[in-house]
Amino acid sequence: MTNSSVLTLACVGFNLPDGRALLTGLSYTFDARTTGLVGRNGIGKSVLARLLAGQLVPGTGTIRAPVVHYLPQQLDPAHYRDVAELAGIAPVLSALQRIEAGSCDEADFALVGDRWDIRSRLAARLNDAGLGHLHADTPAASLSGGECTRVALIGALLSDADFLILDEPSNHLDARQRRLLHAELARWPRGLLVISHDRDLLRQMACIVELSEAGLTRYGGNYDFYTAAKAQEQDAAVARLEHARTAQRRGEADLQLQAQKQAQRVARGNRSARDSNQAKILLGMQQQRCEQSSGRLQQQGLARRDALAGDVAAARGQVQPAAELLLMPPDAGLTSQKQLLALDALRLPFGDATPIDLHLSGPRRLALVGANGCGKSTLLKVLAGQLAPAGGDCRVHLPPVYLDQHAGILCPDSSVLAQLQRHNPALGEGEARTRLALLGLDTARALQPAGLLSGGERLKAALACVLYAERPAQLLLLDEPTNHLDLAGIAALERMLRQYRGALLVVSHDEDFLGALSLDGRVVFAAGGGVTLTAGDGVPV
């Protein structure tokens, strides 16, 4: 491990444009071990990545970094001329062309370095990734979102950087492409920091670092080690809270007993004074001493109560709030005999042209799986009525509700509460607020414009609108719903969907997510065309 594979932060702070502090006093050293960075949405993971890459300047503190290659989460093909520029190798190719044309400029030779075979390496990588139809001069605007991500990943792996920082690199990748990514990252010889909610990818990391309000905390193992350690931390925090509460109860009992004894002493003193023949001045002095003693004991009691309450508050602050969300799913009224949809010789407008024959009945819960570009998302849009089929017959016997990863059914300028009441005018404001609160959307979020909510909050709000509508959704179509959720948001969505009682068709490449949904089968898009319906155990039905 060399210093060139080390990123060091010393008391780093960063403020948002409105002056609010996002990161405060971060001190940490990222070494050459493969590291996964996790944390809730909005905590500042992507901002931290840009700080480490030198794209942002910290407001306080210092960062020592070697040559870093940063791959952002969002890539807009319109910002790049061609594949070479998207991959970050355009300057090297230009220098190579100038040398081949006779240039003796030392700067060109320095730029090329040892990468004389960069053209063939790019072509080989593109071919291995299933992108052999692309070339260095292919216009970036012609690429799909998934192709754009894959080309940028190839560029990162071809770089001579001392440190790679990848922000959600597995988004838009299918199962095969994710396996290739895992293999490539396992071979990467230098520093690597991966920001991700992909639990399978995080299992490949040597350690996990969590960014929270408390700063950066390292867990010396992969994702499974991290979740086990977090559970142990939570158990220990709950035990400390119970211990503090027990100490508070005992302390309160001691203080009450002490107060009773003091009251008894005062009462005895008063009776003794009444029965004695002492001078009034002596009796006054005794009463003054008694009052002073009572005052001291009262002050000590208040201080002890404050200390015990402070211990309880501190212990409570270490306990993560319960993440259980409650969906109140209406009865979908779907019997096993109720026909759901019928596809006969259906041909999709995009993707594979092989006719699809599929008949489904009852409250089925199915995943649509297959390689990118095979037509999964297109089929959902056809079922939702957003696209017309190229041929064949498509009959959907229930009103479908289509939700993409951006929760596009929500109006960004209107509050969630107002939109829920528009979907169900009979739902009173109090009941609507209660239902949103049970989903983790408190009053402040319920009254915010939907466009200001996080991705996970928008999905919850969209689900509330369709499931609590005057006519609740009986057929839910979800397209890659976890792409922009953090780990807590994914867990919440999993819990909500397990409670949903209607029919569900979901497109996702996240096997952990699909495994948590209690699915009863899969619609598998075959590599050679067509689809196969399998049971939960993968056996064709």
Coordinates of C-alpha atoms in Angstrom, one line a residue:
M1 CA 0.0 0.0 0.0
T2 CA 1.5 3.3 -1.2
N3 CA 0.8 6.9 -0.4
S4 CA -0.5 7.3 -3.9
S5 CA -3.5 5.1 -2.9
V6 CA -4.5 7.2 0.1
L7 CA -7.1 10.0 0.4
T8 CA -6.9 12.0 3.6
L9 CA -9.4 14.5 5.0
A10 CA -8.5 16.8 7.9
C11 CA -11.4 18.7 9.6
V12 CA -13.2 19.1 6.3
G13 CA -16.4 21.1 6.2
F14 CA -18.7 22.1 3.4
N15 CA -21.8 24.5 3.4
L16 CA -24.6 24.4 0.9
P17 CA -25.3 27.6 -1.2
D18 CA -27.9 28.7 1.3
G19 CA -25.3 28.6 4.1
R20 CA -26.5 25.4 5.8
A21 CA -23.7 23.1 6.9
L22 CA -23.8 19.8 5.0
L23 CA -20.5 18.3 6.2
T24 CA -18.7 19.3 9.4
G25 CA -15.3 18.4 10.8
L26 CA -14.7 15.3 8.7
S27 CA -11.3 13.6 9.4
Y28 CA -10.6 10.3 7.8
T29 CA -8.1 8.4 5.6
F30 CA -9.3 6.2 2.8
D31 CA -6.6 3.6 1.9
A32 CA -6.2 1.2 -0.9
R33 CA -8.7 -1.3 0.5
T34 CA -11.9 -1.5 -1.6
T35 CA -14.4 0.6 0.4
G36 CA -18.1 1.0 0.2
L37 CA -19.6 4.4 1.3
V38 CA -23.2 4.3 2.6
G39 CA -25.5 6.7 4.2
R40 CA -29.0 8.1 3.9
N41 CA -30.1 10.1 1.0
G42 CA -29.2 13.8 1.3
I43 CA -26.4 13.2 3.9
G44 CA -23.7 14.4 1.5
K45 CA -22.1 11.2 0.0
S46 CA -22.0 12.6 -3.6
V47 CA -20.7 16.0 -2.4
L48 CA -18.0 14.2 -0.4
A49 CA -17.0 12.3 -3.6
R50 CA -16.7 15.5 -5.5
L51 CA -14.6 17.1 -2.7
L52 CA -12.3 14.1 -2.9
A53 CA -12.1 14.3 -6.7
G54 CA -11.2 18.0 -6.5
Q55 CA -14.4 19.1 -8.2
L56 CA -15.5 21.1 -5.1
V57 CA -13.5 23.1 -2.6
P58 CA -14.1 22.5 1.1
G59 CA -15.2 25.5 3.1
T60 CA -12.9 24.4 6.0
G61 CA -10.1 21.9 6.4
T62 CA -7.8 20.2 3.9
I63 CA -7.9 17.2 1.6
R64 CA -4.8 15.4 0.4
A65 CA -5.5 13.3 -2.7
P66 CA -3.5 11.6 -5.5
V67 CA -4.8 11.4 -9.1
V68 CA -8.5 10.6 -8.7
H69 CA -10.9 9.4 -11.4
Y70 CA -14.5 10.2 -10.4
L71 CA -17.6 8.7 -12.1
P72 CA -20.7 10.6 -11.1
Q73 CA -24.1 9.0 -10.6
Q74 CA -25.9 11.0 -13.3
L75 CA -24.4 11.2 -16.8
D76 CA -25.9 13.3 -19.6
P77 CA -24.8 12.1 -23.0
A78 CA -25.5 15.6 -24.4
H79 CA -22.5 16.9 -22.4
Y80 CA -20.1 14.7 -24.3
R81 CA -19.1 14.7 -28.0
D82 CA -18.4 11.0 -28.5
V83 CA -17.6 7.7 -26.8
A84 CA -13.9 8.7 -26.3
E85 CA -14.8 11.9 -24.5
L86 CA -17.4 10.0 -22.4
A87 CA -14.8 7.4 -21.4
G88 CA -12.3 10.2 -20.5
I89 CA -9.6 9.1 -23.0
A90 CA -10.2 11.7 -25.8
P91 CA -7.1 13.8 -24.8
V92 CA -4.9 10.6 -24.9
L93 CA -6.3 9.6 -28.3
S94 CA -5.7 13.2 -29.6
A95 CA -2.1 13.1 -28.3
L96 CA -1.6 9.7 -29.9
Q97 CA -2.8 11.0 -33.2
R98 CA -0.5 14.0 -33.1
I99 CA 2.5 11.7 -32.3
E100 CA 1.6 9.5 -35.2
A101 CA 1.5 12.6 -37.4
G102 CA 5.0 13.5 -36.4
S103 CA 4.7 15.5 -33.2
C104 CA 7.7 15.5 -30.9
D105 CA 6.0 17.5 -28.2
E106 CA 7.0 16.2 -24.7
A107 CA 3.5 17.0 -23.4
D108 CA 2.0 14.6 -25.9
F109 CA 4.3 11.8 -24.9
A110 CA 3.6 12.5 -21.2
L111 CA -0.1 12.4 -21.8
V112 CA 0.1 9.0 -23.6
G113 CA 2.5 7.5 -21.0
D114 CA 2.4 3.8 -21.3
R115 CA -1.0 3.7 -23.0
W116 CA 0.1 3.2 -26.6
D117 CA -2.4 0.4 -27.0
I118 CA -5.4 2.5 -25.7
R119 CA -7.4 2.1 -28.9
S120 CA -7.3 -1.7 -28.9
R121 CA -7.9 -1.8 -25.1
L122 CA -11.0 0.4 -25.6
A123 CA -12.3 -1.8 -28.4
A124 CA -11.7 -5.0 -26.3
R125 CA -13.5 -3.6 -23.3
L126 CA -16.4 -2.4 -25.4
N127 CA -16.7 -5.9 -27.0
D128 CA -16.5 -7.6 -23.6
A129 CA -19.3 -5.4 -22.3
G130 CA -21.6 -6.2 -25.2
L131 CA -20.9 -2.8 -26.8
G132 CA -18.9 -4.0 -29.8
H133 CA -21.1 -1.8 -32.1
L134 CA -19.6 1.3 -30.5
H135 CA -16.4 3.0 -31.5
A136 CA -14.3 5.9 -30.1
D137 CA -15.9 8.3 -32.5
T138 CA -19.5 7.1 -32.0
P139 CA -21.6 10.2 -31.0
A140 CA -22.5 10.1 -27.3
A141 CA -26.0 11.4 -28.0
S142 CA -26.8 8.1 -29.7
L143 CA -26.2 6.1 -26.5
S144 CA -28.9 4.9 -24.1
G145 CA -28.7 5.7 -20.4
G146 CA -27.4 2.2 -19.7
E147 CA -24.8 2.3 -22.5
C148 CA -23.7 5.7 -21.3
T149 CA -23.0 4.3 -17.8
R150 CA -21.1 1.3 -19.2
V151 CA -18.9 3.4 -21.4
A152 CA -18.0 5.7 -18.5
L153 CA -17.2 2.6 -16.4
I154 CA -14.9 1.3 -19.1
G155 CA -13.2 4.7 -19.2
A156 CA -12.7 4.6 -15.4
L157 CA -11.1 1.1 -15.5
L158 CA -8.8 2.2 -18.4
S159 CA -7.6 5.2 -16.5
D160 CA -4.2 5.5 -14.8
A161 CA -5.8 7.0 -11.7
D162 CA -4.4 6.2 -8.3
F163 CA -7.9 6.2 -6.9
L164 CA -11.3 5.4 -8.4
I165 CA -14.5 6.9 -6.9
L166 CA -17.6 5.5 -8.4
D167 CA -21.1 6.9 -7.5
E168 CA -23.8 4.2 -7.9
P169 CA -22.0 2.4 -10.7
S170 CA -24.4 -0.5 -10.9
N171 CA -27.5 1.6 -11.7
H172 CA -28.9 0.7 -15.1
L173 CA -26.8 -2.5 -15.3
D174 CA -28.5 -5.9 -15.8
A175 CA -27.4 -9.1 -14.0
R176 CA -24.7 -10.0 -16.5
Q177 CA -23.3 -6.5 -16.5
R178 CA -23.3 -6.4 -12.7
R179 CA -21.3 -9.6 -12.6
L180 CA -18.8 -8.1 -15.1
L181 CA -18.5 -5.0 -12.9
H182 CA -17.8 -7.1 -9.8
A183 CA -15.0 -9.0 -11.7
E184 CA -13.5 -5.8 -13.0
L185 CA -13.5 -4.1 -9.7
A186 CA -11.9 -7.1 -8.0
R187 CA -9.0 -6.8 -10.5
W188 CA -8.5 -3.1 -9.9
P189 CA -5.1 -2.8 -8.3
R190 CA -5.3 0.6 -6.7
G191 CA -7.6 2.6 -4.4
L192 CA -11.3 2.2 -4.8
L193 CA -14.3 4.0 -3.2
V194 CA -17.8 2.9 -4.2
I195 CA -20.9 4.8 -3.2
S196 CA -23.8 2.4 -3.6
H197 CA -27.0 1.0 -2.3
D198 CA -26.4 -2.2 -4.3
R199 CA -26.1 -4.8 -1.4
D200 CA -24.6 -7.4 -3.6
L201 CA -21.9 -5.0 -4.8
L202 CA -21.3 -3.8 -1.2
R203 CA -20.7 -7.5 -0.3
Q204 CA -17.6 -7.4 -2.6
M205 CA -16.0 -4.5 -0.6
A206 CA -13.3 -5.1 2.0
C207 CA -14.8 -2.5 4.4
I208 CA -17.8 -0.2 4.7
V209 CA -17.7 3.4 5.8
E210 CA -20.9 5.1 6.9
L211 CA -21.5 8.8 6.5
S212 CA -23.9 10.2 9.1
E213 CA -24.5 13.3 11.2
A214 CA -21.8 12.0 13.5
G215 CA -19.2 11.9 10.7
L216 CA -17.4 9.0 9.0
T217 CA -17.5 5.6 10.8
R218 CA -15.5 2.6 9.5
Y219 CA -16.7 -1.0 9.7
G220 CA -14.0 -3.5 9.1
G221 CA -15.8 -5.9 6.8
N222 CA -18.3 -6.1 3.9
Y223 CA -22.0 -5.3 3.8
D224 CA -23.0 -8.3 5.8
F225 CA -20.5 -7.5 8.5
Y226 CA -21.7 -3.9 8.5
T227 CA -25.4 -4.9 9.0
A228 CA -24.4 -7.3 11.8
A229 CA -22.3 -4.6 13.4
K230 CA -25.1 -2.1 13.1
A231 CA -27.6 -4.6 14.7
Q232 CA -25.1 -5.1 17.6
E233 CA -24.7 -1.3 18.0
Q234 CA -28.5 -1.0 18.1
D235 CA -28.9 -3.8 20.7
A236 CA -26.2 -2.2 22.8
A237 CA -27.8 1.3 22.5
V238 CA -31.2 -0.1 23.5
A239 CA -29.5 -1.8 26.5
R240 CA -27.8 1.5 27.5
L241 CA -31.1 3.3 27.2
E242 CA -32.9 0.7 29.4
H243 CA -30.0 0.9 31.9
A244 CA -30.3 4.7 32.0
R245 CA -34.1 4.6 32.4
T246 CA -33.7 2.0 35.3
A247 CA -31.1 4.3 36.9
Q248 CA -33.5 7.2 36.5
R249 CA -36.4 5.3 38.2
R250 CA -34.1 4.2 41.0
G251 CA -32.7 7.7 41.4
E252 CA -36.2 9.2 41.5
A253 CA -37.2 6.7 44.1
D254 CA -34.2 7.6 46.2
L255 CA -34.9 11.3 45.9
Q256 CA -38.5 10.8 47.0
L257 CA -37.4 8.8 50.0
Q258 CA -34.9 11.4 50.8
A259 CA -37.6 14.1 50.6
Q260 CA -39.9 12.1 52.8
K261 CA -37.1 11.7 55.5
Q262 CA -36.3 15.4 55.3
A263 CA -40.0 16.3 55.7
Q264 CA -40.2 14.0 58.7
R265 CA -37.1 15.6 60.3
V266 CA -38.6 19.1 59.7
A267 CA -41.9 17.9 61.3
R268 CA -40.1 16.5 64.3
G269 CA -38.1 19.7 64.7
N270 CA -41.2 21.8 64.5
R271 CA -42.9 19.6 67.2
S272 CA -39.8 19.8 69.4
A273 CA -39.7 23.6 69.0
R274 CA -43.3 23.9 70.1
D275 CA -42.8 21.8 73.2
S276 CA -39.5 23.3 74.2
N277 CA -38.9 26.5 76.4
Q278 CA -36.0 27.8 74.2
A279 CA -35.7 31.5 73.5
K280 CA -37.3 32.7 70.3
I281 CA -33.9 33.8 68.8
L282 CA -32.6 30.2 69.2
L283 CA -35.7 28.8 67.7
G284 CA -35.4 31.1 64.7
M285 CA -31.7 30.1 64.2
Q286 CA -32.7 26.4 64.3
Q287 CA -35.5 27.0 61.7
Q288 CA -33.1 29.0 59.5
R289 CA -30.6 26.1 59.5
C290 CA -33.4 23.6 58.8
E291 CA -34.6 25.7 55.8
Q292 CA -31.1 26.0 54.5
S293 CA -30.6 22.2 54.8
S294 CA -33.9 21.6 53.0
G295 CA -32.9 24.1 50.3
R296 CA -29.5 22.4 49.7
L297 CA -31.2 19.0 49.5
Q298 CA -33.7 20.4 47.0
Q299 CA -31.0 21.8 44.8
Q300 CA -29.0 18.6 45.0
G301 CA -32.2 16.7 44.1
L302 CA -32.9 18.9 41.1
A303 CA -29.3 18.5 39.9
R304 CA -29.5 14.8 40.2
R305 CA -32.8 14.7 38.3
D306 CA -31.3 16.8 35.5
A307 CA -28.2 14.5 35.4
L308 CA -30.4 11.4 35.2
A309 CA -32.6 12.9 32.5
G310 CA -29.5 13.9 30.6
D311 CA -28.2 10.4 30.7
V312 CA -31.5 9.1 29.4
A313 CA -31.6 11.7 26.6
A314 CA -28.1 10.9 25.6
A315 CA -28.8 7.1 25.5
R316 CA -32.0 7.7 23.6
G317 CA -30.1 9.7 20.9
Q318 CA -27.9 6.6 20.3
V319 CA -30.9 4.4 19.5
Q320 CA -32.0 4.4 15.8
P321 CA -35.7 5.2 15.5
A322 CA -37.9 2.2 14.5
A323 CA -38.1 2.1 10.7
E324 CA -41.3 0.1 10.6
L325 CA -43.8 1.7 8.3
L326 CA -47.4 0.8 8.1
L327 CA -49.4 0.5 4.9
M328 CA -53.1 0.2 5.3
P329 CA -53.7 -1.7 2.1
P330 CA -57.3 -1.9 0.9
D331 CA -58.8 -5.2 -0.1
A332 CA -58.0 -5.5 -3.8
G333 CA -60.9 -7.8 -4.3
L334 CA -58.9 -10.0 -6.7
T335 CA -59.8 -13.7 -6.7
S336 CA -57.6 -16.4 -8.2
Q337 CA -60.1 -16.7 -11.1
K338 CA -60.1 -12.9 -11.9
Q339 CA -58.4 -12.5 -15.2
L340 CA -55.5 -10.0 -15.0
L341 CA -54.2 -9.6 -18.5
A342 CA -54.1 -11.5 -21.8
L343 CA -51.3 -11.0 -24.4
D344 CA -51.7 -12.8 -27.7
A345 CA -48.9 -12.6 -30.3
L346 CA -48.0 -9.2 -28.8
R347 CA -45.1 -7.5 -30.5
L348 CA -43.4 -4.7 -28.6
P349 CA -42.7 -1.3 -30.4
F350 CA -39.0 -1.5 -29.2
G351 CA -36.6 -4.2 -28.3
D352 CA -37.2 -7.9 -29.3
A353 CA -39.7 -8.4 -32.0
T354 CA -40.6 -12.0 -31.0
P355 CA -44.3 -12.3 -30.3
I356 CA -45.3 -12.6 -26.6
D357 CA -48.1 -14.9 -25.4
L358 CA -49.0 -14.5 -21.7
H359 CA -52.1 -14.9 -19.7
L360 CA -52.3 -14.0 -16.0
S361 CA -55.1 -14.3 -13.4
G362 CA -55.5 -13.3 -9.8
P363 CA -53.3 -11.2 -7.5
R364 CA -50.0 -12.4 -9.1
R365 CA -46.7 -11.0 -7.8
L366 CA -44.2 -11.3 -10.6
A367 CA -40.8 -9.9 -11.5
L368 CA -39.9 -9.1 -15.1
V369 CA -36.3 -10.1 -15.6
G370 CA -33.8 -10.2 -18.5
A371 CA -31.0 -8.4 -20.1
N372 CA -31.1 -4.6 -20.8
G373 CA -32.9 -3.8 -24.0
C374 CA -35.0 -7.0 -24.1
G375 CA -38.2 -5.1 -23.6
K376 CA -39.1 -5.3 -19.9
S377 CA -39.8 -1.6 -19.4
T378 CA -41.4 -1.3 -22.8
L379 CA -43.8 -4.1 -21.9
L380 CA -44.8 -2.2 -18.7
K381 CA -45.5 0.9 -20.7
V382 CA -47.6 -1.0 -23.2
L383 CA -49.6 -2.6 -20.3
A384 CA -50.0 0.9 -18.8
G385 CA -51.3 2.3 -22.1
Q386 CA -48.4 4.7 -22.5
L387 CA -47.1 2.9 -25.7
A388 CA -49.0 1.2 -28.4
P389 CA -48.0 -2.4 -29.3
A390 CA -46.4 -2.9 -32.8
G391 CA -48.8 -5.8 -33.3
G392 CA -50.9 -8.5 -31.7
D393 CA -53.5 -8.2 -29.0
C394 CA -53.0 -6.7 -25.5
R395 CA -56.0 -6.8 -23.1
V396 CA -55.6 -5.6 -19.5
H397 CA -58.7 -6.3 -17.5
L398 CA -57.8 -4.1 -14.5
P399 CA -56.9 -0.4 -14.4
P400 CA -53.1 -0.4 -14.1
V401 CA -51.0 2.1 -12.3
Y402 CA -47.4 2.6 -13.6
L403 CA -44.7 4.0 -11.3
D404 CA -41.2 4.6 -12.6
Q405 CA -38.2 5.4 -10.4
H406 CA -39.0 9.1 -10.5
A407 CA -42.6 8.7 -9.2
G408 CA -43.8 10.6 -12.3
I409 CA -47.5 10.6 -11.3
L410 CA -46.8 13.3 -8.7
C411 CA -47.1 17.0 -9.5
P412 CA -43.8 18.5 -8.2
D413 CA -45.4 21.8 -7.3
S414 CA -48.3 20.4 -5.2
S415 CA -48.1 19.0 -1.7
V416 CA -48.4 15.3 -1.1
L417 CA -51.4 15.9 1.2
A418 CA -53.3 17.9 -1.5
Q419 CA -52.5 15.2 -4.1
L420 CA -53.7 12.4 -1.9
Q421 CA -57.0 14.2 -1.2
R422 CA -57.4 14.7 -5.0
H423 CA -57.0 11.0 -5.5
N424 CA -59.6 10.4 -2.8
P425 CA -61.9 13.4 -2.1
A426 CA -63.7 11.3 0.5
L427 CA -60.6 11.0 2.7
G428 CA -60.6 13.7 5.4
E429 CA -57.5 15.8 6.1
G430 CA -56.9 14.2 9.5
E431 CA -57.2 10.7 8.1
A432 CA -55.0 11.6 5.1
R433 CA -52.3 13.0 7.4
T434 CA -52.4 9.9 9.6
R435 CA -52.0 7.6 6.7
L436 CA -49.0 9.6 5.4
A437 CA -47.5 9.7 8.9
L438 CA -47.7 5.9 9.1
L439 CA -45.6 5.8 5.9
G440 CA -42.9 8.1 7.5
L441 CA -44.2 11.3 5.9
D442 CA -44.7 13.7 8.8
T443 CA -46.7 16.9 8.7
A444 CA -43.8 19.0 7.4
R445 CA -43.2 16.6 4.5
A446 CA -46.9 16.1 3.8
L447 CA -47.3 19.9 3.3
Q448 CA -44.1 20.3 1.2
P449 CA -44.2 20.4 -2.6
A450 CA -43.6 16.9 -3.8
G451 CA -40.6 18.1 -5.9
L452 CA -38.7 18.9 -2.7
L453 CA -39.0 15.4 -1.3
S454 CA -36.2 12.8 -1.6
G455 CA -36.6 10.0 -4.1
G456 CA -37.7 7.5 -1.4
E457 CA -40.2 10.0 0.0
R458 CA -41.7 10.6 -3.5
L459 CA -42.1 6.8 -4.0
K460 CA -43.9 6.5 -0.6
A461 CA -46.1 9.5 -1.5
A462 CA -46.9 8.0 -5.0
L463 CA -47.8 4.6 -3.5
A464 CA -50.1 6.4 -1.0
C465 CA -51.9 8.2 -3.8
V466 CA -52.5 5.1 -5.8
L467 CA -53.3 2.7 -3.0
Y468 CA -55.5 5.1 -1.0
A469 CA -57.2 6.4 -4.0
E470 CA -61.0 6.4 -4.3
R471 CA -60.5 3.4 -6.6
P472 CA -57.3 1.7 -5.2
A473 CA -54.8 0.3 -7.6
Q474 CA -55.4 -3.4 -8.3
L475 CA -52.5 -3.8 -10.7
L476 CA -49.2 -2.0 -9.8
L477 CA -46.4 -1.7 -12.4
L478 CA -43.0 -0.7 -11.0
D479 CA -40.0 0.0 -13.2
E480 CA -36.6 -0.1 -11.3
P481 CA -38.1 1.5 -8.2
T482 CA -34.9 1.2 -6.1
N483 CA -32.5 3.0 -8.4
H484 CA -32.3 6.3 -6.4
L485 CA -33.2 5.0 -3.0
D486 CA -30.8 4.7 0.0
L487 CA -30.6 1.4 1.9
A488 CA -33.2 2.5 4.5
G489 CA -35.5 3.6 1.6
I490 CA -35.2 0.3 -0.1
A491 CA -36.0 -1.6 3.1
A492 CA -39.1 0.6 3.6
L493 CA -40.3 0.0 0.1
E494 CA -39.8 -3.7 0.6
R495 CA -42.0 -3.6 3.7
M496 CA -44.7 -1.6 1.9
L497 CA -44.8 -3.9 -1.1
R498 CA -45.0 -7.0 1.1
Q499 CA -48.2 -5.5 2.6
Y500 CA -49.7 -4.7 -0.8
R501 CA -52.6 -7.1 -1.6
G502 CA -53.1 -6.4 -5.3
A503 CA -51.3 -7.7 -8.4
L504 CA -47.7 -6.6 -8.9
L505 CA -45.4 -6.6 -11.9
V506 CA -41.9 -5.2 -11.1
V507 CA -38.8 -4.7 -13.2
S508 CA -35.5 -4.8 -11.2
H509 CA -32.0 -6.1 -11.4
D510 CA -31.6 -6.0 -7.6
E511 CA -31.9 -9.6 -6.5
D512 CA -31.9 -8.7 -2.8
F513 CA -34.9 -6.5 -3.5
L514 CA -36.8 -9.1 -5.5
G515 CA -36.0 -11.7 -2.9
A516 CA -37.7 -9.6 -0.2
L517 CA -41.0 -9.1 -2.0
S518 CA -42.6 -12.6 -1.5
L519 CA -43.0 -13.0 -5.3
D520 CA -44.7 -16.1 -6.7
G521 CA -42.9 -16.1 -10.0
R522 CA -41.0 -14.4 -12.8
V523 CA -41.6 -13.4 -16.4
V524 CA -38.2 -14.3 -17.9
F525 CA -37.2 -12.5 -21.2
A526 CA -35.1 -15.1 -23.0
A527 CA -31.9 -14.1 -24.8
G528 CA -33.2 -15.6 -28.1
G529 CA -36.6 -13.8 -27.8
G530 CA -39.9 -14.4 -26.2
V531 CA -40.9 -14.8 -22.6
T532 CA -41.3 -17.7 -20.1
L533 CA -43.4 -17.7 -17.0
T534 CA -41.7 -19.4 -14.1
A535 CA -42.8 -20.2 -10.6
G536 CA -41.0 -18.8 -7.5
D537 CA -38.5 -21.7 -7.7
G538 CA -37.6 -20.9 -11.3
V539 CA -39.5 -23.9 -12.8
P540 CA -41.5 -23.0 -16.0
V541 CA -45.2 -23.1 -15.6

